[in-house]
XYZ file of C-alpha atoms in Angstrom:
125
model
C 15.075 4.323 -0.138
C 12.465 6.955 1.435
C 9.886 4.248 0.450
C 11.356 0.823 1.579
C 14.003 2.291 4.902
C 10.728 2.300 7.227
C 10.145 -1.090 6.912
C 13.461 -1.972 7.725
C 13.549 0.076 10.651
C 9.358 -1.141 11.853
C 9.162 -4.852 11.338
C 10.103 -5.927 14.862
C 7.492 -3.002 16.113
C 4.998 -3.797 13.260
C 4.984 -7.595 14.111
C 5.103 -6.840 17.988
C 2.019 -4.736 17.011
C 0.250 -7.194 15.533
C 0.435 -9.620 18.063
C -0.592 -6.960 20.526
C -3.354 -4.417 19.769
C -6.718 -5.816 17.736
C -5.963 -6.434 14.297
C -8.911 -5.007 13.089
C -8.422 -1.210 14.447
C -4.915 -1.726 13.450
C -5.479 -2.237 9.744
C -8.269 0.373 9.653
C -5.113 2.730 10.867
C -3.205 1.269 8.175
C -5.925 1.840 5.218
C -6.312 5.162 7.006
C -3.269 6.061 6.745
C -3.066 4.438 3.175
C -5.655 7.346 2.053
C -3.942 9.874 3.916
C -0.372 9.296 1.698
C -2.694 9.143 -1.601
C -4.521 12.434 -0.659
C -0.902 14.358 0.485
C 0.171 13.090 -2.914
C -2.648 14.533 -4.529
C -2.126 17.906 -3.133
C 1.467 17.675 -3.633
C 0.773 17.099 -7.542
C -1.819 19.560 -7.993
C 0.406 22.423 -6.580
C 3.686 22.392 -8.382
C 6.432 21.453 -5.762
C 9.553 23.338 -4.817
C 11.255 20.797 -4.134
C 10.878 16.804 -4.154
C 11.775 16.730 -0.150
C 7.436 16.654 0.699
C 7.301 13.160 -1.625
C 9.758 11.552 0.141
C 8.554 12.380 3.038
C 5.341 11.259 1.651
C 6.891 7.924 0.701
C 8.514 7.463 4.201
C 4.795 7.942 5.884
C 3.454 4.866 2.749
C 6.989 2.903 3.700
C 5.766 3.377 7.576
C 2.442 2.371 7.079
C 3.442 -0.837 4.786
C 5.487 -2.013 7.837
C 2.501 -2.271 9.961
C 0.003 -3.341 6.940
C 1.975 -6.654 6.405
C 2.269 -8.474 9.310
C -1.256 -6.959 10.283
C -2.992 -8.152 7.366
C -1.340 -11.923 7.325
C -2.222 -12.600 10.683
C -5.764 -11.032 10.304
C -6.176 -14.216 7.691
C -6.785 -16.819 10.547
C -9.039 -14.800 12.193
C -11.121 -14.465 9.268
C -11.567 -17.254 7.576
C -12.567 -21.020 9.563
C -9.125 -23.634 9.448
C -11.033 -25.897 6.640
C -10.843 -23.017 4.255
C -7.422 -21.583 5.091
C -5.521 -23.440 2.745
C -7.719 -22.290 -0.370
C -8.354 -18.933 1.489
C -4.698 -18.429 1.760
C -4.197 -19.189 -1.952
C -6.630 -16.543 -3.165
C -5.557 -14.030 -1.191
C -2.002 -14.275 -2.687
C -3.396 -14.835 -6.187
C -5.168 -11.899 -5.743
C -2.677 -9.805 -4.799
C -0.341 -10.719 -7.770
C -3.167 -9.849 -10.314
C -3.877 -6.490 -8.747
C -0.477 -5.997 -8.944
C -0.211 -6.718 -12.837
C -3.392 -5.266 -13.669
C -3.071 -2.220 -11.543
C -0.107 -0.451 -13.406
C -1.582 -2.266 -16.945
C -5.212 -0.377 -16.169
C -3.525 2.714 -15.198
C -1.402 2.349 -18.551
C -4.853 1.902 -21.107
C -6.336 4.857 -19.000
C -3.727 7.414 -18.679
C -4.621 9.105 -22.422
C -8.188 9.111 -21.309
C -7.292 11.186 -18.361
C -4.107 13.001 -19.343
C -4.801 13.346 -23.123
C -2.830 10.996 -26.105
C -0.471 14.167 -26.516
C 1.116 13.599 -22.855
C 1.073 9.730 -22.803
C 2.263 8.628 -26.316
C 6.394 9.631 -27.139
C 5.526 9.583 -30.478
C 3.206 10.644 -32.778
């Protein structure tokens, strides 16, 4: 809920943004702001938490920052790529994102015991 409440709460702002600040500066906020959740996480991890209350407010800030990514990042498409090439531009750029999304977790799965040792990753022995 932490995660996905933002974007309920953004998307009229986030699209109202979109249409008007540049889209450009905008999305470098939003990757910006992208590395800034990973890097909190990081340090959250590598110093055992008290509590869980500084990852969800980590995953509020990544839920915030997804409400302005989206809209940004559609509408950034026409801007990018010339109106003969939007059709098959618009098709990669979803068929990307679904393989990233499979292969992400799937890469992150094969590496893990590489990273975290076989001991930590495998239930059984």
């Amino acid at each position: 809920m932490a995660q996905f409440l933002p974007g309920f709460a953004l998307f009229l702002f986030a699209g109202h943004a979109a249409d008007l600040f540049d889209r450009r500066k905008l999305l470098m906020w939003c990757y910006a702001g992208y590395a800034v959740s990973s890097a909190l996480l990081l340090a959250i991890s590598r110093h055992t938490p008290v509590s869980v209350h500084w990852i969800y407010v980590v995953l509020a800030l990544v839920g915030s920052v997804r409400a302005f990514s989206f809209p940004v990042s559609r509408a950034i498409l026409p801007q990018l790529v010339p109106e003969e090439h939007f059709p098959n531009a618009v098709a990669w750029n979803a068929s990307t994102f679904q393989v990233a999304t499979i292969a992400g977790p799937a890469l992150g799965e094969l590496s893990m015991p590489s990273f975290a040792g076989r001991r930590l990753c495998m239930p059984f022995p």
